[in-house]
Amino acid sequence: MLRYLAALLLPLTALAAEKPNVIIINIDDLGYGDIGPYGSKTNATPNLDRMAAEGRRVTNYYAAPVCSPSRASLMTGCYPKRV
């Protein structure tokens, strides 16, 4: 049922006039509050602050204790335990 619904709605997305700009920043060993948009007072990140003010901020995400599973899942689209 979901496949048929997706097949019906997929052409509607092609009619959208403006495509969204997506920027993915992947950084090793970055804490949640280490950049300005998330409350850092010690690290100046004016460009990230401006991007966060003008766009969407991601506050729910998934990460592994080491970087390699997170990188592999980002590149493949699979959960880290399946990579």
Backbone atoms as SQL, in Angstrom:
CREATE TABLE atoms (id INTEGER PRIMARY KEY, chain TEXT, resi INTEGER, resn TEXT, atom TEXT, x REAL, y REAL, z REAL);
INSERT INTO atoms VALUES
  (1, 'A', 1, 'MET', 'N', 0.817, -1.189, 0.000),
  (2, 'A', 1, 'MET', 'CA', 0.000, 0.000, 0.000),
  (3, 'A', 1, 'MET', 'C', 0.870, 1.267, 0.000),
  (4, 'A', 2, 'LEU', 'N', 1.922, 1.225, 0.816),
  (5, 'A', 2, 'LEU', 'CA', 2.802, 2.388, 0.875),
  (6, 'A', 2, 'LEU', 'C', 3.540, 2.609, -0.443),
  (7, 'A', 3, 'ARG', 'N', 3.852, 1.529, -1.133),
  (8, 'A', 3, 'ARG', 'CA', 4.532, 1.674, -2.426),
  (9, 'A', 3, 'ARG', 'C', 3.653, 2.412, -3.425),
  (10, 'A', 4, 'TYR', 'N', 2.371, 2.072, -3.433),
  (11, 'A', 4, 'TYR', 'CA', 1.454, 2.735, -4.366),
  (12, 'A', 4, 'TYR', 'C', 1.275, 4.205, -4.005),
  (13, 'A', 5, 'LEU', 'N', 1.203, 4.485, -2.703),
  (14, 'A', 5, 'LEU', 'CA', 1.075, 5.875, -2.264),
  (15, 'A', 5, 'LEU', 'C', 2.325, 6.664, -2.637),
  (16, 'A', 6, 'ALA', 'N', 3.487, 6.059, -2.427),
  (17, 'A', 6, 'ALA', 'CA', 4.737, 6.725, -2.791),
  (18, 'A', 6, 'ALA', 'C', 4.820, 6.945, -4.298),
  (19, 'A', 7, 'ALA', 'N', 4.360, 5.972, -5.070),
  (20, 'A', 7, 'ALA', 'CA', 4.384, 6.107, -6.529),
  (21, 'A', 7, 'ALA', 'C', 3.458, 7.220, -7.002),
  (22, 'A', 8, 'LEU', 'N', 2.372, 7.437, -6.277),
  (23, 'A', 8, 'LEU', 'CA', 1.452, 8.515, -6.643),
  (24, 'A', 8, 'LEU', 'C', 1.985, 9.884, -6.242),
  (25, 'A', 9, 'LEU', 'N', 2.681, 9.949, -5.116),
  (26, 'A', 9, 'LEU', 'CA', 3.158, 11.235, -4.613),
  (27, 'A', 9, 'LEU', 'C', 4.519, 11.633, -5.169),
  (28, 'A', 10, 'LEU', 'N', 5.281, 10.693, -5.680),
  (29, 'A', 10, 'LEU', 'CA', 6.614, 10.990, -6.191),
  (30, 'A', 10, 'LEU', 'C', 6.616, 12.026, -7.309),
  (31, 'A', 11, 'PRO', 'N', 5.712, 11.973, -8.288),
  (32, 'A', 11, 'PRO', 'CA', 5.714, 13.006, -9.334),
  (33, 'A', 11, 'PRO', 'C', 5.426, 14.407, -8.794),
  (34, 'A', 12, 'LEU', 'N', 4.729, 14.504, -7.676),
  (35, 'A', 12, 'LEU', 'CA', 4.440, 15.824, -7.115),
  (36, 'A', 12, 'LEU', 'C', 5.706, 16.507, -6.621),
  (37, 'A', 13, 'THR', 'N', 6.669, 15.741, -6.140),
  (38, 'A', 13, 'THR', 'CA', 7.914, 16.347, -5.680),
  (39, 'A', 13, 'THR', 'C', 8.718, 16.907, -6.847),
  (40, 'A', 14, 'ALA', 'N', 8.565, 16.339, -8.027),
  (41, 'A', 14, 'ALA', 'CA', 9.277, 16.840, -9.205),
  (42, 'A', 14, 'ALA', 'C', 8.720, 18.181, -9.662),
  (43, 'A', 15, 'LEU', 'N', 7.494, 18.496, -9.280),
  (44, 'A', 15, 'LEU', 'CA', 6.884, 19.755, -9.675),
  (45, 'A', 15, 'LEU', 'C', 7.314, 20.924, -8.795),
  (46, 'A', 16, 'ALA', 'N', 7.989, 20.658, -7.710),
  (47, 'A', 16, 'ALA', 'CA', 8.425, 21.729, -6.817),
  (48, 'A', 16, 'ALA', 'C', 9.374, 22.662, -7.568),
  (49, 'A', 17, 'ALA', 'N', 9.146, 23.956, -7.427),
  (50, 'A', 17, 'ALA', 'CA', 9.924, 24.942, -8.173),
  (51, 'A', 17, 'ALA', 'C', 11.335, 25.100, -7.620),
  (52, 'A', 18, 'GLU', 'N', 11.492, 24.999, -6.319),
  (53, 'A', 18, 'GLU', 'CA', 12.781, 25.276, -5.708),
  (54, 'A', 18, 'GLU', 'C', 13.269, 24.050, -4.948),
  (55, 'A', 19, 'LYS', 'N', 14.483, 23.632, -5.215),
  (56, 'A', 19, 'LYS', 'CA', 15.052, 22.490, -4.513),
  (57, 'A', 19, 'LYS', 'C', 15.763, 22.983, -3.256),
  (58, 'A', 20, 'PRO', 'N', 15.686, 22.222, -2.165),
  (59, 'A', 20, 'PRO', 'CA', 16.358, 22.661, -0.934),
  (60, 'A', 20, 'PRO', 'C', 17.869, 22.469, -1.037),
  (61, 'A', 21, 'ASN', 'N', 18.596, 23.322, -0.374),
  (62, 'A', 21, 'ASN', 'CA', 20.046, 23.184, -0.278),
  (63, 'A', 21, 'ASN', 'C', 20.349, 22.420, 1.002),
  (64, 'A', 22, 'VAL', 'N', 21.108, 21.366, 0.894),
  (65, 'A', 22, 'VAL', 'CA', 21.448, 20.537, 2.046),
  (66, 'A', 22, 'VAL', 'C', 22.958, 20.545, 2.216),
  (67, 'A', 23, 'ILE', 'N', 23.401, 20.868, 3.420),
  (68, 'A', 23, 'ILE', 'CA', 24.824, 20.857, 3.747),
  (69, 'A', 23, 'ILE', 'C', 25.013, 19.888, 4.900),
  (70, 'A', 24, 'ILE', 'N', 25.874, 18.905, 4.710),
  (71, 'A', 24, 'ILE', 'CA', 26.184, 17.946, 5.761),
  (72, 'A', 24, 'ILE', 'C', 27.605, 18.210, 6.224),
  (73, 'A', 25, 'ILE', 'N', 27.758, 18.461, 7.511),
  (74, 'A', 25, 'ILE', 'CA', 29.071, 18.704, 8.099),
  (75, 'A', 25, 'ILE', 'C', 29.370, 17.526, 9.013),
  (76, 'A', 26, 'ASN', 'N', 30.427, 16.787, 8.714),
  (77, 'A', 26, 'ASN', 'CA', 30.811, 15.622, 9.505),
  (78, 'A', 26, 'ASN', 'C', 32.147, 15.920, 10.170),
  (79, 'A', 27, 'ILE', 'N', 32.142, 16.032, 11.494),
  (80, 'A', 27, 'ILE', 'CA', 33.333, 16.427, 12.239),
  (81, 'A', 27, 'ILE', 'C', 33.620, 15.376, 13.303),
  (82, 'A', 28, 'ASP', 'N', 34.885, 15.005, 13.459),
  (83, 'A', 28, 'ASP', 'CA', 35.278, 14.071, 14.512),
  (84, 'A', 28, 'ASP', 'C', 35.368, 14.798, 15.851),
  (85, 'A', 29, 'ASP', 'N', 34.919, 14.127, 16.900),
  (86, 'A', 29, 'ASP', 'CA', 35.077, 14.574, 18.284),
  (87, 'A', 29, 'ASP', 'C', 34.493, 15.967, 18.532),
  (88, 'A', 30, 'LEU', 'N', 33.282, 16.190, 18.081),
  (89, 'A', 30, 'LEU', 'CA', 32.596, 17.459, 18.310),
  (90, 'A', 30, 'LEU', 'C', 31.465, 17.218, 19.292),
  (91, 'A', 31, 'GLY', 'N', 31.474, 17.941, 20.389),
  (92, 'A', 31, 'GLY', 'CA', 30.401, 17.828, 21.368),
  (93, 'A', 31, 'GLY', 'C', 29.210, 18.676, 20.969),
  (94, 'A', 32, 'TYR', 'N', 28.059, 18.391, 21.583),
  (95, 'A', 32, 'TYR', 'CA', 26.819, 19.092, 21.231),
  (96, 'A', 32, 'TYR', 'C', 26.951, 20.600, 21.424),
  (97, 'A', 33, 'GLY', 'N', 27.537, 21.035, 22.507),
  (98, 'A', 33, 'GLY', 'CA', 27.620, 22.464, 22.793),
  (99, 'A', 33, 'GLY', 'C', 28.927, 23.107, 22.393),
  (100, 'A', 34, 'ASP', 'N', 29.661, 22.519, 21.455),
  (101, 'A', 34, 'ASP', 'CA', 30.967, 23.045, 21.064),
  (102, 'A', 34, 'ASP', 'C', 30.921, 24.120, 19.991),
  (103, 'A', 35, 'ILE', 'N', 29.765, 24.398, 19.410),
  (104, 'A', 35, 'ILE', 'CA', 29.658, 25.438, 18.390),
  (105, 'A', 35, 'ILE', 'C', 28.588, 26.445, 18.804),
  (106, 'A', 36, 'GLY', 'N', 28.673, 27.619, 18.251),
  (107, 'A', 36, 'GLY', 'CA', 27.806, 28.723, 18.629),
  (108, 'A', 36, 'GLY', 'C', 26.313, 28.474, 18.583),
  (109, 'A', 37, 'PRO', 'N', 25.773, 27.871, 17.534),
  (110, 'A', 37, 'PRO', 'CA', 24.321, 27.689, 17.476),
  (111, 'A', 37, 'PRO', 'C', 23.758, 26.840, 18.612),
  (112, 'A', 38, 'TYR', 'N', 24.601, 26.044, 19.244),
  (113, 'A', 38, 'TYR', 'CA', 24.133, 25.174, 20.318),
  (114, 'A', 38, 'TYR', 'C', 24.643, 25.612, 21.684),
  (115, 'A', 39, 'GLY', 'N', 25.097, 26.856, 21.797),
  (116, 'A', 39, 'GLY', 'CA', 25.381, 27.421, 23.104),
  (117, 'A', 39, 'GLY', 'C', 26.824, 27.677, 23.474),
  (118, 'A', 40, 'SER', 'N', 27.782, 27.440, 22.611),
  (119, 'A', 40, 'SER', 'CA', 29.178, 27.663, 22.967),
  (120, 'A', 40, 'SER', 'C', 29.478, 29.155, 23.061),
  (121, 'A', 41, 'LYS', 'N', 30.113, 29.542, 24.153),
  (122, 'A', 41, 'LYS', 'CA', 30.553, 30.931, 24.324),
  (123, 'A', 41, 'LYS', 'C', 32.051, 31.069, 24.052),
  (124, 'A', 42, 'THR', 'N', 32.775, 29.943, 23.990),
  (125, 'A', 42, 'THR', 'CA', 34.224, 30.005, 23.801),
  (126, 'A', 42, 'THR', 'C', 34.650, 29.872, 22.340),
  (127, 'A', 43, 'ASN', 'N', 33.908, 29.130, 21.542),
  (128, 'A', 43, 'ASN', 'CA', 34.271, 28.931, 20.135),
  (129, 'A', 43, 'ASN', 'C', 33.420, 29.839, 19.251),
  (130, 'A', 44, 'ALA', 'N', 34.075, 30.749, 18.550),
  (131, 'A', 44, 'ALA', 'CA', 33.355, 31.656, 17.653),
  (132, 'A', 44, 'ALA', 'C', 33.104, 30.957, 16.316),
  (133, 'A', 45, 'THR', 'N', 31.835, 30.801, 15.970),
  (134, 'A', 45, 'THR', 'CA', 31.461, 30.171, 14.696),
  (135, 'A', 45, 'THR', 'C', 30.409, 31.041, 14.005),
  (136, 'A', 46, 'PRO', 'N', 30.798, 32.222, 13.523),
  (137, 'A', 46, 'PRO', 'CA', 29.808, 33.148, 12.965),
  (138, 'A', 46, 'PRO', 'C', 29.084, 32.612, 11.730),
  (139, 'A', 47, 'ASN', 'N', 29.781, 31.884, 10.869),
  (140, 'A', 47, 'ASN', 'CA', 29.121, 31.352, 9.673),
  (141, 'A', 47, 'ASN', 'C', 28.124, 30.261, 10.025),
  (142, 'A', 48, 'LEU', 'N', 28.485, 29.379, 10.946),
  (143, 'A', 48, 'LEU', 'CA', 27.539, 28.357, 11.392),
  (144, 'A', 48, 'LEU', 'C', 26.362, 28.988, 12.128),
  (145, 'A', 49, 'ASP', 'N', 26.620, 30.054, 12.887),
  (146, 'A', 49, 'ASP', 'CA', 25.534, 30.763, 13.571),
  (147, 'A', 49, 'ASP', 'C', 24.538, 31.319, 12.557),
  (148, 'A', 50, 'ARG', 'N', 25.052, 31.919, 11.493),
  (149, 'A', 50, 'ARG', 'CA', 24.179, 32.488, 10.470),
  (150, 'A', 50, 'ARG', 'C', 23.403, 31.398, 9.727),
  (151, 'A', 51, 'MET', 'N', 24.078, 30.305, 9.401),
  (152, 'A', 51, 'MET', 'CA', 23.396, 29.198, 8.724),
  (153, 'A', 51, 'MET', 'C', 22.293, 28.621, 9.607),
  (154, 'A', 52, 'ALA', 'N', 22.544, 28.505, 10.898),
  (155, 'A', 52, 'ALA', 'CA', 21.537, 27.962, 11.814),
  (156, 'A', 52, 'ALA', 'C', 20.362, 28.917, 11.963),
  (157, 'A', 53, 'ALA', 'N', 20.632, 30.215, 11.931),
  (158, 'A', 53, 'ALA', 'CA', 19.552, 31.196, 12.070),
  (159, 'A', 53, 'ALA', 'C', 18.667, 31.237, 10.822),
  (160, 'A', 54, 'GLU', 'N', 19.255, 31.009, 9.649),
  (161, 'A', 54, 'GLU', 'CA', 18.505, 31.103, 8.394),
  (162, 'A', 54, 'GLU', 'C', 17.906, 29.778, 7.936),
  (163, 'A', 55, 'GLY', 'N', 18.349, 28.681, 8.508),
  (164, 'A', 55, 'GLY', 'CA', 17.889, 27.371, 8.040),
  (165, 'A', 55, 'GLY', 'C', 17.352, 26.514, 9.168),
  (166, 'A', 56, 'ARG', 'N', 17.487, 25.226, 9.001),
  (167, 'A', 56, 'ARG', 'CA', 17.025, 24.264, 10.003),
  (168, 'A', 56, 'ARG', 'C', 18.201, 23.760, 10.810),
  (169, 'A', 57, 'ARG', 'N', 17.932, 23.528, 12.077),
  (170, 'A', 57, 'ARG', 'CA', 18.947, 22.965, 12.959),
  (171, 'A', 57, 'ARG', 'C', 18.549, 21.540, 13.304),
  (172, 'A', 58, 'VAL', 'N', 19.490, 20.635, 13.190),
  (173, 'A', 58, 'VAL', 'CA', 19.231, 19.236, 13.508),
  (174, 'A', 58, 'VAL', 'C', 19.556, 19.012, 14.982),
  (175, 'A', 59, 'THR', 'N', 18.571, 18.549, 15.725),
  (176, 'A', 59, 'THR', 'CA', 18.792, 18.302, 17.149),
  (177, 'A', 59, 'THR', 'C', 18.620, 16.836, 17.521),
  (178, 'A', 60, 'ASN', 'N', 18.128, 16.020, 16.619),
  (179, 'A', 60, 'ASN', 'CA', 17.999, 14.580, 16.860),
  (180, 'A', 60, 'ASN', 'C', 18.843, 13.858, 15.827),
  (181, 'A', 61, 'TYR', 'N', 19.812, 13.114, 16.285),
  (182, 'A', 61, 'TYR', 'CA', 20.702, 12.439, 15.362),
  (183, 'A', 61, 'TYR', 'C', 21.262, 11.195, 16.021),
  (184, 'A', 62, 'TYR', 'N', 21.954, 10.402, 15.252),
  (185, 'A', 62, 'TYR', 'CA', 22.495, 9.126, 15.700),
  (186, 'A', 62, 'TYR', 'C', 23.989, 9.123, 15.453),
  (187, 'A', 63, 'ALA', 'N', 24.757, 8.728, 16.449),
  (188, 'A', 63, 'ALA', 'CA', 26.207, 8.669, 16.290),
  (189, 'A', 63, 'ALA', 'C', 26.759, 7.479, 17.061),
  (190, 'A', 64, 'ALA', 'N', 27.891, 7.000, 16.625),
  (191, 'A', 64, 'ALA', 'CA', 28.579, 5.902, 17.292),
  (192, 'A', 64, 'ALA', 'C', 29.741, 6.472, 18.108),
  (193, 'A', 65, 'PRO', 'N', 30.251, 5.713, 19.083),
  (194, 'A', 65, 'PRO', 'CA', 31.362, 6.205, 19.907),
  (195, 'A', 65, 'PRO', 'C', 32.637, 6.493, 19.121),
  (196, 'A', 66, 'VAL', 'N', 32.841, 5.829, 18.002),
  (197, 'A', 66, 'VAL', 'CA', 33.988, 6.108, 17.135),
  (198, 'A', 66, 'VAL', 'C', 33.456, 6.595, 15.792),
  (199, 'A', 67, 'CYS', 'N', 34.295, 7.241, 15.015),
  (200, 'A', 67, 'CYS', 'CA', 33.798, 7.906, 13.810),
  (201, 'A', 67, 'CYS', 'C', 33.540, 6.981, 12.630),
  (202, 'A', 68, 'SER', 'N', 34.243, 5.862, 12.527),
  (203, 'A', 68, 'SER', 'CA', 34.124, 5.042, 11.315),
  (204, 'A', 68, 'SER', 'C', 32.718, 4.494, 11.072),
  (205, 'A', 69, 'PRO', 'N', 31.963, 3.996, 12.079),
  (206, 'A', 69, 'PRO', 'CA', 30.597, 3.560, 11.787),
  (207, 'A', 69, 'PRO', 'C', 29.688, 4.711, 11.354),
  (208, 'A', 70, 'SER', 'N', 29.860, 5.879, 11.962),
  (209, 'A', 70, 'SER', 'CA', 29.039, 7.028, 11.572),
  (210, 'A', 70, 'SER', 'C', 29.332, 7.446, 10.138),
  (211, 'A', 71, 'ARG', 'N', 30.594, 7.463, 9.771),
  (212, 'A', 71, 'ARG', 'CA', 30.958, 7.817, 8.395),
  (213, 'A', 71, 'ARG', 'C', 30.425, 6.795, 7.401),
  (214, 'A', 72, 'ALA', 'N', 30.560, 5.516, 7.735),
  (215, 'A', 72, 'ALA', 'CA', 30.081, 4.469, 6.832),
  (216, 'A', 72, 'ALA', 'C', 28.571, 4.534, 6.677),
  (217, 'A', 73, 'SER', 'N', 27.848, 4.808, 7.756),
  (218, 'A', 73, 'SER', 'CA', 26.390, 4.896, 7.649),
  (219, 'A', 73, 'SER', 'C', 25.972, 6.118, 6.847),
  (220, 'A', 74, 'LEU', 'N', 26.720, 7.201, 6.953),
  (221, 'A', 74, 'LEU', 'CA', 26.420, 8.393, 6.165),
  (222, 'A', 74, 'LEU', 'C', 26.636, 8.132, 4.678),
  (223, 'A', 75, 'MET', 'N', 27.670, 7.380, 4.344),
  (224, 'A', 75, 'MET', 'CA', 27.969, 7.107, 2.937),
  (225, 'A', 75, 'MET', 'C', 27.062, 6.040, 2.327),
  (226, 'A', 76, 'THR', 'N', 26.604, 5.077, 3.145),
  (227, 'A', 76, 'THR', 'CA', 25.813, 3.975, 2.605),
  (228, 'A', 76, 'THR', 'C', 24.320, 4.116, 2.845),
  (229, 'A', 77, 'GLY', 'N', 23.925, 4.890, 3.848),
  (230, 'A', 77, 'GLY', 'CA', 22.512, 5.008, 4.180),
  (231, 'A', 77, 'GLY', 'C', 22.003, 3.890, 5.064),
  (232, 'A', 78, 'CYS', 'N', 22.894, 3.053, 5.565),
  (233, 'A', 78, 'CYS', 'CA', 22.516, 1.940, 6.448),
  (234, 'A', 78, 'CYS', 'C', 22.868, 2.283, 7.893),
  (235, 'A', 79, 'TYR', 'N', 22.223, 1.599, 8.821),
  (236, 'A', 79, 'TYR', 'CA', 22.595, 1.747, 10.223),
  (237, 'A', 79, 'TYR', 'C', 24.014, 1.231, 10.419),
  (238, 'A', 80, 'PRO', 'N', 24.782, 1.819, 11.345),
  (239, 'A', 80, 'PRO', 'CA', 26.172, 1.390, 11.533),
  (240, 'A', 80, 'PRO', 'C', 26.320, -0.097, 11.845),
  (241, 'A', 81, 'LYS', 'N', 25.368, -0.678, 12.543),
  (242, 'A', 81, 'LYS', 'CA', 25.507, -2.104, 12.879),
  (243, 'A', 81, 'LYS', 'C', 25.331, -3.004, 11.657),
  (244, 'A', 82, 'ARG', 'N', 24.807, -2.464, 10.556),
  (245, 'A', 82, 'ARG', 'CA', 24.616, -3.258, 9.341),
  (246, 'A', 82, 'ARG', 'C', 25.722, -3.048, 8.316),
  (247, 'A', 83, 'VAL', 'N', 26.597, -2.112, 8.566),
  (248, 'A', 83, 'VAL', 'CA', 27.664, -1.808, 7.596),
  (249, 'A', 83, 'VAL', 'C', 28.821, -2.749, 7.793);
